[in-house]
mmCIF file of C-alpha atoms and ligand atoms in Angstrom:
data_model
loop_
_atom_site.group_PDB
_atom_site.id
_atom_site.type_symbol
_atom_site.label_atom_id
_atom_site.label_comp_id
_atom_site.label_asym_id
_atom_site.label_seq_id
_atom_site.Cartn_x
_atom_site.Cartn_y
_atom_site.Cartn_z
ATOM 1 C CA MET A 1 14.615 -20.811 17.227
ATOM 2 C CA ALA A 2 13.062 -21.796 13.933
ATOM 3 C CA ARG A 3 11.632 -18.310 13.608
ATOM 4 C CA ARG A 4 15.001 -16.677 14.030
ATOM 5 C CA ARG A 5 16.525 -18.880 11.321
ATOM 6 C CA ALA A 6 13.577 -18.237 8.985
ATOM 7 C CA VAL A 7 14.060 -14.473 9.090
ATOM 8 C CA GLY A 8 17.668 -14.911 8.077
ATOM 9 C CA PRO A 9 20.978 -13.592 9.259
ATOM 10 C CA ARG A 10 21.531 -9.868 9.665
ATOM 11 C CA ARG A 11 23.335 -8.438 6.640
ATOM 12 C CA SER A 12 26.251 -6.136 7.277
ATOM 13 C CA THR A 13 24.401 -3.416 5.332
ATOM 14 C CA ASP A 14 20.955 -4.051 6.708
ATOM 15 C CA ALA A 15 19.026 -1.674 8.840
ATOM 16 C CA GLY A 16 19.982 -3.075 12.208
ATOM 17 C CA ARG A 17 21.894 0.085 12.948
ATOM 18 C CA GLU A 18 18.777 2.095 12.139
ATOM 19 C CA ARG A 19 16.553 0.241 14.561
ATOM 20 C CA PRO A 20 15.014 2.499 17.159
ATOM 21 C CA GLY A 21 16.233 2.254 20.738
ATOM 22 C CA PRO A 22 14.080 0.473 23.314
ATOM 23 C CA GLY A 23 12.419 3.726 24.329
ATOM 24 C CA ARG A 24 11.049 4.440 20.841
ATOM 25 C CA ALA A 25 10.158 0.950 19.622
ATOM 26 C CA PHE A 26 6.409 0.301 19.478
ATOM 27 C CA SER A 27 5.618 3.780 20.734
ATOM 28 C CA LEU A 28 1.866 4.350 20.676
ATOM 29 C CA ALA A 29 2.143 8.096 20.466
ATOM 30 C CA ALA A 30 -0.144 9.744 17.908
ATOM 31 C CA PRO A 31 1.856 10.439 14.727
ATOM 32 C CA ARG A 32 2.646 13.949 13.643
ATOM 33 C CA PHE A 33 1.408 13.381 10.113
ATOM 34 C CA GLN A 34 -0.903 15.326 7.868
ATOM 35 C CA MET A 35 -4.295 14.088 9.076
ATOM 36 C CA LYS A 36 -6.163 14.089 5.789
ATOM 37 C CA LEU A 37 -5.839 13.150 2.172
ATOM 38 C CA ALA A 38 -7.548 15.219 -0.553
ATOM 39 C CA LEU A 39 -9.216 12.879 -3.015
ATOM 40 C CA ARG A 40 -10.768 14.127 -6.213
ATOM 41 C CA ASP A 41 -13.904 15.642 -4.806
ATOM 42 C CA ARG A 42 -13.721 15.083 -1.063
ATOM 43 C CA THR A 43 -11.330 14.790 1.819
ATOM 44 C CA LEU A 44 -10.476 11.538 3.544
ATOM 45 C CA ASP A 45 -10.120 12.127 7.287
ATOM 46 C CA LEU A 46 -7.028 10.351 8.584
ATOM 47 C CA ALA A 47 -7.228 11.552 12.179
ATOM 48 C CA GLU A 48 -7.874 7.843 12.712
ATOM 49 C CA PRO A 49 -6.176 5.324 10.442
ATOM 50 C CA VAL A 50 -8.253 3.686 7.720
ATOM 51 C CA VAL A 51 -8.226 0.486 5.690
ATOM 52 C CA MET A 52 -7.765 0.252 1.909
ATOM 53 C CA GLY A 53 -9.233 -2.999 0.534
ATOM 54 C CA VAL A 54 -7.291 -4.855 -2.148
ATOM 55 C CA LEU A 55 -9.417 -5.723 -5.195
ATOM 56 C CA ASN A 56 -7.354 -7.516 -7.852
ATOM 57 C CA VAL A 57 -9.084 -7.811 -11.204
ATOM 58 C CA THR A 58 -6.654 -10.180 -12.862
ATOM 59 C CA PRO A 59 -7.662 -13.422 -14.573
ATOM 60 C CA ASP A 60 -6.378 -15.545 -11.699
ATOM 61 C CA SER A 61 -8.387 -13.521 -9.136
ATOM 62 C CA PHE A 62 -11.810 -14.670 -10.245
ATOM 63 C CA SER A 63 -11.673 -18.241 -11.367
ATOM 64 C CA ASP A 64 -15.250 -18.357 -12.681
ATOM 65 C CA GLY A 65 -13.856 -16.953 -15.981
ATOM 66 C CA GLY A 66 -15.670 -14.809 -18.524
ATOM 67 C CA LEU A 67 -15.456 -11.041 -18.515
ATOM 68 C CA TYR A 68 -18.939 -10.379 -17.140
ATOM 69 C CA ALA A 69 -18.772 -13.034 -14.461
ATOM 70 C CA GLY A 70 -15.387 -11.564 -13.457
ATOM 71 C CA VAL A 71 -16.788 -8.041 -13.291
ATOM 72 C CA ASP A 72 -19.819 -9.138 -11.271
ATOM 73 C CA ALA A 73 -17.663 -11.034 -8.786
ATOM 74 C CA ALA A 74 -15.188 -8.151 -8.491
ATOM 75 C CA VAL A 75 -17.926 -5.588 -7.929
ATOM 76 C CA ALA A 76 -19.567 -7.821 -5.305
ATOM 77 C CA ARG A 77 -16.252 -8.213 -3.543
ATOM 78 C CA GLY A 78 -15.642 -4.464 -3.617
ATOM 79 C CA GLU A 79 -19.114 -3.788 -2.214
ATOM 80 C CA ARG A 80 -18.476 -6.267 0.556
ATOM 81 C CA MET A 81 -15.203 -4.509 1.430
ATOM 82 C CA ALA A 82 -17.022 -1.171 1.614
ATOM 83 C CA GLU A 83 -19.708 -2.739 3.846
ATOM 84 C CA GLU A 84 -16.979 -4.080 6.078
ATOM 85 C CA GLY A 85 -15.615 -0.576 6.520
ATOM 86 C CA ALA A 86 -12.969 -0.016 3.871
ATOM 87 C CA ALA A 87 -12.431 3.703 3.350
ATOM 88 C CA ILE A 88 -10.830 3.022 -0.027
ATOM 89 C CA VAL A 89 -11.163 0.118 -2.450
ATOM 90 C CA ASP A 90 -8.006 -0.273 -4.570
ATOM 91 C CA VAL A 91 -8.726 -1.815 -8.016
ATOM 92 C CA GLY A 92 -5.790 -3.317 -9.872
ATOM 93 C CA GLY A 93 -5.641 -5.002 -13.276
ATOM 94 C CA GLU A 94 -1.997 -6.076 -13.450
ATOM 95 C CA SER A 95 -0.223 -8.250 -10.911
ATOM 96 C CA THR A 96 3.076 -6.896 -9.522
ATOM 97 C CA ARG A 97 4.166 -10.287 -8.197
ATOM 98 C CA PRO A 98 7.585 -11.500 -9.438
ATOM 99 C CA GLY A 99 7.023 -13.587 -12.532
ATOM 100 C CA ALA A 100 3.578 -12.192 -13.339
ATOM 101 C CA ALA A 101 3.020 -11.560 -17.059
ATOM 102 C CA PRO A 102 2.937 -7.857 -17.964
ATOM 103 C CA VAL A 103 -0.256 -6.574 -19.630
ATOM 104 C CA THR A 104 -0.867 -3.785 -22.091
ATOM 105 C CA ALA A 105 -2.594 -0.560 -21.118
ATOM 106 C CA GLU A 106 -5.608 -1.572 -23.240
ATOM 107 C CA GLU A 107 -5.976 -4.848 -21.381
ATOM 108 C CA GLU A 108 -5.591 -3.164 -18.005
ATOM 109 C CA ILE A 109 -8.232 -0.635 -18.913
ATOM 110 C CA ARG A 110 -10.536 -3.417 -20.138
ATOM 111 C CA ARG A 111 -10.172 -5.089 -16.739
ATOM 112 C CA VAL A 112 -10.488 -2.177 -14.330
ATOM 113 C CA VAL A 113 -12.783 0.379 -15.962
ATOM 114 C CA PRO A 114 -16.081 -1.610 -15.846
ATOM 115 C CA VAL A 115 -15.385 -2.526 -12.195
ATOM 116 C CA ILE A 116 -14.550 1.062 -11.200
ATOM 117 C CA GLU A 117 -17.615 2.464 -12.991
ATOM 118 C CA ARG A 118 -19.965 0.116 -11.208
ATOM 119 C CA LEU A 119 -18.304 0.395 -7.805
ATOM 120 C CA VAL A 120 -18.302 4.170 -7.826
ATOM 121 C CA ALA A 121 -22.060 4.125 -8.460
ATOM 122 C CA ARG A 122 -22.670 1.697 -5.603
ATOM 123 C CA ILE A 123 -20.351 2.464 -2.700
ATOM 124 C CA ARG A 124 -19.523 5.521 -0.599
ATOM 125 C CA ALA A 125 -15.931 4.417 -0.058
ATOM 126 C CA ALA A 126 -13.383 6.001 -2.376
ATOM 127 C CA VAL A 127 -12.149 3.967 -5.311
ATOM 128 C CA SER A 128 -8.448 4.015 -6.237
ATOM 129 C CA VAL A 129 -6.690 2.512 -9.243
ATOM 130 C CA ASP A 130 -3.544 0.480 -8.740
ATOM 131 C CA THR A 131 -1.545 1.246 -11.894
ATOM 132 C CA SER A 132 1.682 2.776 -13.190
ATOM 133 C CA LYS A 133 0.472 3.548 -16.700
ATOM 134 C CA PRO A 134 -0.660 7.086 -17.569
ATOM 135 C CA GLU A 135 -3.348 5.853 -20.026
ATOM 136 C CA VAL A 136 -4.850 3.610 -17.331
ATOM 137 C CA MET A 137 -4.793 6.442 -14.767
ATOM 138 C CA ARG A 138 -6.754 8.695 -17.137
ATOM 139 C CA ALA A 139 -9.294 6.012 -18.063
ATOM 140 C CA ALA A 140 -9.779 4.995 -14.418
ATOM 141 C CA VAL A 141 -10.272 8.562 -13.234
ATOM 142 C CA ALA A 142 -12.730 9.182 -16.118
ATOM 143 C CA ALA A 143 -14.592 6.102 -14.812
ATOM 144 C CA GLY A 144 -14.758 7.647 -11.322
ATOM 145 C CA ALA A 145 -11.549 6.693 -9.471
ATOM 146 C CA SER A 146 -10.423 9.372 -7.049
ATOM 147 C CA MET A 147 -6.942 8.144 -6.242
ATOM 148 C CA VAL A 148 -3.946 6.650 -8.107
ATOM 149 C CA ASN A 149 -1.894 4.023 -6.250
ATOM 150 C CA ASP A 150 1.390 3.618 -8.093
ATOM 151 C CA VAL A 151 4.043 1.090 -7.056
ATOM 152 C CA ARG A 152 6.466 3.018 -9.299
ATOM 153 C CA ALA A 153 5.726 6.338 -7.633
ATOM 154 C CA LEU A 154 4.802 8.026 -10.947
ATOM 155 C CA ARG A 155 8.205 7.342 -12.551
ATOM 156 C CA LEU A 156 6.990 6.002 -15.917
ATOM 157 C CA PRO A 157 7.098 8.586 -18.700
ATOM 158 C CA GLY A 158 3.973 10.725 -18.588
ATOM 159 C CA ALA A 159 2.695 9.316 -15.262
ATOM 160 C CA LEU A 160 3.445 12.412 -13.199
ATOM 161 C CA GLU A 161 1.692 14.660 -15.728
ATOM 162 C CA ALA A 162 -1.256 12.257 -16.030
ATOM 163 C CA ALA A 163 -1.784 12.117 -12.229
ATOM 164 C CA ALA A 164 -1.393 15.884 -11.913
ATOM 165 C CA GLY A 165 -3.893 16.458 -14.741
ATOM 166 C CA CYS A 166 -6.415 14.057 -13.180
ATOM 167 C CA GLY A 167 -6.681 16.087 -9.940
ATOM 168 C CA VAL A 168 -6.748 13.055 -7.669
ATOM 169 C CA ALA A 169 -4.887 11.744 -4.633
ATOM 170 C CA VAL A 170 -1.699 9.738 -5.240
ATOM 171 C CA CYS A 171 0.145 7.051 -3.315
ATOM 172 C CA LEU A 172 3.880 7.079 -4.026
ATOM 173 C CA MET A 173 5.352 3.664 -3.273
ATOM 174 C CA HIS A 174 9.035 2.778 -3.028
ATOM 175 C CA MET A 175 10.301 -0.165 -5.077
ATOM 176 C CA GLN A 176 13.942 -1.113 -5.743
ATOM 177 C CA GLY A 177 14.131 -2.502 -9.271
ATOM 178 C CA GLU A 178 11.220 -3.900 -11.230
ATOM 179 C CA PRO A 179 8.736 -6.600 -10.169
ATOM 180 C CA ALA A 180 10.268 -9.346 -12.321
ATOM 181 C CA THR A 181 13.702 -9.108 -10.685
ATOM 182 C CA MET A 182 13.267 -6.977 -7.559
ATOM 183 C CA GLN A 183 13.786 -9.875 -5.122
ATOM 184 C CA VAL A 184 17.002 -11.148 -6.744
ATOM 185 C CA ARG A 185 19.465 -9.220 -4.605
ATOM 186 C CA PRO A 186 17.940 -6.251 -2.796
ATOM 187 C CA ASP A 187 20.705 -3.987 -1.607
ATOM 188 C CA TYR A 188 20.751 -0.915 0.617
ATOM 189 C CA ALA A 189 23.409 0.745 2.780
ATOM 190 C CA ARG A 190 20.762 2.286 5.095
ATOM 191 C CA VAL A 191 17.354 1.127 4.039
ATOM 192 C CA VAL A 192 15.234 3.523 6.136
ATOM 193 C CA ALA A 193 17.194 6.619 5.134
ATOM 194 C CA GLU A 194 17.249 5.594 1.455
ATOM 195 C CA VAL A 195 13.536 4.865 1.276
ATOM 196 C CA ARG A 196 12.726 8.080 3.127
ATOM 197 C CA GLU A 197 14.890 10.121 0.708
ATOM 198 C CA PHE A 198 13.325 8.413 -2.331
ATOM 199 C CA LEU A 199 9.813 9.161 -1.093
ATOM 200 C CA ALA A 200 10.725 12.756 -0.277
ATOM 201 C CA SER A 201 12.201 13.227 -3.740
ATOM 202 C CA ARG A 202 9.124 11.804 -5.423
ATOM 203 C CA ALA A 203 6.941 14.087 -3.309
ATOM 204 C CA ARG A 204 9.077 17.028 -4.498
ATOM 205 C CA ALA A 205 8.619 15.869 -8.119
ATOM 206 C CA CYS A 206 4.863 15.777 -7.537
ATOM 207 C CA ALA A 207 4.891 19.277 -6.098
ATOM 208 C CA ALA A 208 6.871 20.492 -9.129
ATOM 209 C CA ALA A 209 4.276 18.883 -11.416
ATOM 210 C CA GLY A 210 1.485 20.702 -9.613
ATOM 211 C CA ILE A 211 0.122 17.936 -7.354
ATOM 212 C CA ALA A 212 -0.980 19.538 -4.111
ATOM 213 C CA ARG A 213 0.669 18.267 -0.935
ATOM 214 C CA GLU A 214 -2.729 17.364 0.564
ATOM 215 C CA ARG A 215 -3.183 14.839 -2.271
ATOM 216 C CA ILE A 216 -0.005 12.844 -1.523
ATOM 217 C CA CYS A 217 0.634 9.820 0.681
ATOM 218 C CA VAL A 218 3.782 7.672 0.717
ATOM 219 C CA ASP A 219 4.466 3.963 1.133
ATOM 220 C CA PRO A 220 7.690 2.051 1.905
ATOM 221 C CA GLY A 221 6.671 -0.776 -0.441
ATOM 222 C CA ILE A 222 6.929 -3.785 1.823
ATOM 223 C CA GLY A 223 8.179 -6.746 -0.228
ATOM 224 C CA PHE A 224 9.160 -4.666 -3.245
ATOM 225 C CA GLY A 225 12.917 -5.163 -3.636
ATOM 226 C CA LYS A 226 13.544 -5.821 0.039
ATOM 227 C CA THR A 227 14.815 -8.669 2.223
ATOM 228 C CA PRO A 228 12.846 -9.619 5.349
ATOM 229 C CA ALA A 229 15.342 -7.592 7.423
ATOM 230 C CA HIS A 230 14.765 -4.530 5.208
ATOM 231 C CA ASN A 231 11.009 -4.945 5.493
ATOM 232 C CA LEU A 232 11.130 -5.237 9.289
ATOM 233 C CA ALA A 233 13.420 -2.240 9.621
ATOM 234 C CA LEU A 234 10.977 -0.160 7.571
ATOM 235 C CA LEU A 235 7.959 -1.368 9.536
ATOM 236 C CA ALA A 236 9.729 -0.553 12.800
ATOM 237 C CA ASN A 237 10.525 2.950 11.582
ATOM 238 C CA LEU A 238 7.355 4.000 9.804
ATOM 239 C CA ALA A 239 7.195 7.264 11.677
ATOM 240 C CA ALA A 240 10.487 8.295 10.066
ATOM 241 C CA LEU A 241 9.187 7.683 6.546
ATOM 242 C CA GLY A 242 6.406 10.228 6.232
ATOM 243 C CA ALA A 243 8.499 12.778 4.342
ATOM 244 C CA ASP A 244 7.562 16.186 5.770
ATOM 245 C CA GLY A 245 4.638 14.636 7.591
ATOM 246 C CA LEU A 246 2.901 13.056 4.600
ATOM 247 C CA PRO A 247 0.548 10.238 5.556
ATOM 248 C CA VAL A 248 2.037 6.747 5.343
ATOM 249 C CA LEU A 249 0.240 3.836 3.660
ATOM 250 C CA VAL A 250 1.436 0.287 4.355
ATOM 251 C CA GLY A 251 0.624 -3.032 2.754
ATOM 252 C CA VAL A 252 1.715 -6.227 4.460
ATOM 253 C CA SER A 253 -1.419 -8.315 3.969
ATOM 254 C CA ARG A 254 -0.664 -11.982 3.112
ATOM 255 C CA LYS A 255 2.846 -11.064 1.929
ATOM 256 C CA SER A 256 5.823 -13.383 2.065
ATOM 257 C CA LEU A 257 7.195 -11.479 5.062
ATOM 258 C CA VAL A 258 4.218 -12.851 7.036
ATOM 259 C CA GLY A 259 4.890 -16.304 5.616
ATOM 260 C CA ILE A 260 8.579 -16.200 6.503
ATOM 261 C CA ILE A 261 7.871 -15.235 10.090
ATOM 262 C CA THR A 262 4.904 -17.539 10.682
ATOM 263 C CA GLY A 263 5.779 -20.366 8.257
ATOM 264 C CA ARG A 264 2.264 -20.171 6.800
ATOM 265 C CA ALA A 265 0.889 -20.331 3.255
ATOM 266 C CA PRO A 266 -0.761 -17.178 1.806
ATOM 267 C CA GLU A 267 -4.312 -18.356 2.610
ATOM 268 C CA ASP A 268 -3.328 -18.895 6.295
ATOM 269 C CA ARG A 269 -1.671 -15.575 6.946
ATOM 270 C CA LEU A 270 -4.661 -13.669 8.328
ATOM 271 C CA ALA A 271 -3.461 -13.577 11.952
ATOM 272 C CA GLY A 272 0.054 -12.512 11.007
ATOM 273 C CA SER A 273 -1.308 -9.903 8.601
ATOM 274 C CA VAL A 274 -3.664 -8.293 11.121
ATOM 275 C CA ALA A 275 -0.925 -8.335 13.772
ATOM 276 C CA PHE A 276 1.258 -6.336 11.356
ATOM 277 C CA ALA A 277 -1.658 -4.007 10.593
ATOM 278 C CA ALA A 278 -2.107 -3.137 14.264
ATOM 279 C CA LEU A 279 1.632 -2.680 14.760
ATOM 280 C CA ALA A 280 1.897 -0.549 11.617
ATOM 281 C CA VAL A 281 -0.762 1.762 13.026
ATOM 282 C CA ALA A 282 1.078 1.840 16.320
ATOM 283 C CA GLN A 283 4.177 2.883 14.381
ATOM 284 C CA GLY A 284 2.338 5.703 12.630
ATOM 285 C CA ALA A 285 0.650 4.288 9.497
ATOM 286 C CA SER A 286 -2.453 6.195 8.428
ATOM 287 C CA ILE A 287 -3.697 3.766 5.760
ATOM 288 C CA VAL A 288 -3.389 -0.026 5.841
ATOM 289 C CA ARG A 289 -3.811 -1.887 2.560
ATOM 290 C CA ALA A 290 -5.371 -5.298 3.142
ATOM 291 C CA HIS A 291 -7.292 -8.185 1.569
ATOM 292 C CA ASP A 292 -9.299 -8.997 4.712
ATOM 293 C CA VAL A 293 -10.999 -5.740 5.495
ATOM 294 C CA ALA A 294 -13.200 -6.653 8.514
ATOM 295 C CA ALA A 295 -10.407 -8.385 10.437
ATOM 296 C CA THR A 296 -7.872 -5.685 9.574
ATOM 297 C CA LEU A 297 -10.253 -2.910 10.672
ATOM 298 C CA ASP A 298 -10.737 -4.682 14.024
ATOM 299 C CA ALA A 299 -6.972 -4.773 14.494
ATOM 300 C CA VAL A 300 -6.651 -1.107 13.502
ATOM 301 C CA ARG A 301 -9.402 -0.173 15.967
ATOM 302 C CA VAL A 302 -7.539 -1.947 18.749
ATOM 303 C CA ALA A 303 -4.391 -0.015 17.932
ATOM 304 C CA ILE A 304 -6.341 3.248 17.824
ATOM 305 C CA ALA A 305 -7.902 2.542 21.248
ATOM 306 C CA LEU A 306 -4.497 1.850 22.746
ATOM 307 C CA ARG A 307 -3.056 4.971 21.171
ATOM 308 C CA ARG A 308 -5.928 7.061 22.556
ATOM 309 C CA ALA A 309 -5.368 5.613 26.015
ATOM 310 C CA GLY A 310 -1.675 6.416 25.686
ATOM 311 C CA THR A 311 -2.368 10.050 24.875
ATOM 312 C CA GLY A 312 -5.034 10.397 27.594
ATOM 313 C CA ASP A 313 -7.658 10.923 24.880
ATOM 314 C CA SER A 314 -10.070 8.091 25.823
HETATM 315 C C1 9MG B 1 -0.290 -2.884 -5.541
HETATM 316 N N1 9MG B 1 0.357 -3.121 -4.306
HETATM 317 C C2 9MG B 1 0.777 -4.338 -3.818
HETATM 318 N N2 9MG B 1 1.341 -4.189 -2.617
HETATM 319 C C3 9MG B 1 1.291 -2.888 -2.308
HETATM 320 C C4 9MG B 1 1.724 -2.083 -1.238
HETATM 321 O O1 9MG B 1 2.367 -2.633 -0.203
HETATM 322 N N3 9MG B 1 1.469 -0.786 -1.238
HETATM 323 C C5 9MG B 1 0.841 -0.200 -2.301
HETATM 324 N N4 9MG B 1 0.631 1.124 -2.253
HETATM 325 N N5 9MG B 1 0.417 -0.900 -3.364
HETATM 326 C C6 9MG B 1 0.652 -2.195 -3.380
#
């Protein structure tokens, strides 16, 4: 009862009409997506879904203060994620949470570059940079990053050209509005169709800019300008989002959607987050972005085993 109220009433324009019928919901069929992602200098095999670890290098992430202490702690955390099985470690120097203070490109570079340089030298996992700024993309790739994860899907001036020039993989994420205001009144007529069309159009823009299709993955942007109903509709229809079969990346880890459903604070959202990770894989996600790599990978492995059994491939 409480759970139903917490998720909120269905909006007349929400995605209820787009929900799959009972036969398709939670299908464990193997997705028909591109099964690999070309990074800078190697190919990430996505025949089985992988985990991307979240490594925030913002002042509030490492409370021990001081630039060097912060770098050491971030590198240690990134190494731990790689040991736990992350295929990618995503390094970000600017928070995209509503209300977070924006930072300059210089500051973002100061935060992420030393961490990327040291991580690339120490781990076999790929390192991506979570940024929208072209200058940061170039500096991060010069430091060794092999993927750009952009919550603005390369829409800032110069971002498309920077990513194309870097010769790396890109994650194109959907966001309605900007982080500061995106949760004020998210509005869609048909959320799944609109997000799918946005991602497809950004993939076309990438192709026109010279980014090879094998370098692109797409992401519905859970929590970025969406109500809980929008988020759930997208998660229930992930297989429909991979524009032309592009791999789908999903991040739900510790997000407010988990809190709204479970009633738990961010630090207590592990179980809800890993449940979503497994279900996202069951719905066709190829990459799951998560803070808790070991637990998420376990959940992903469970989903893979079930999928294999479902396809008679065990
Ligand atoms: C940076 N960031 C925060 N949440 C994210 C999500 O869901 N996906 C991607 N690609 N990046 C995210």
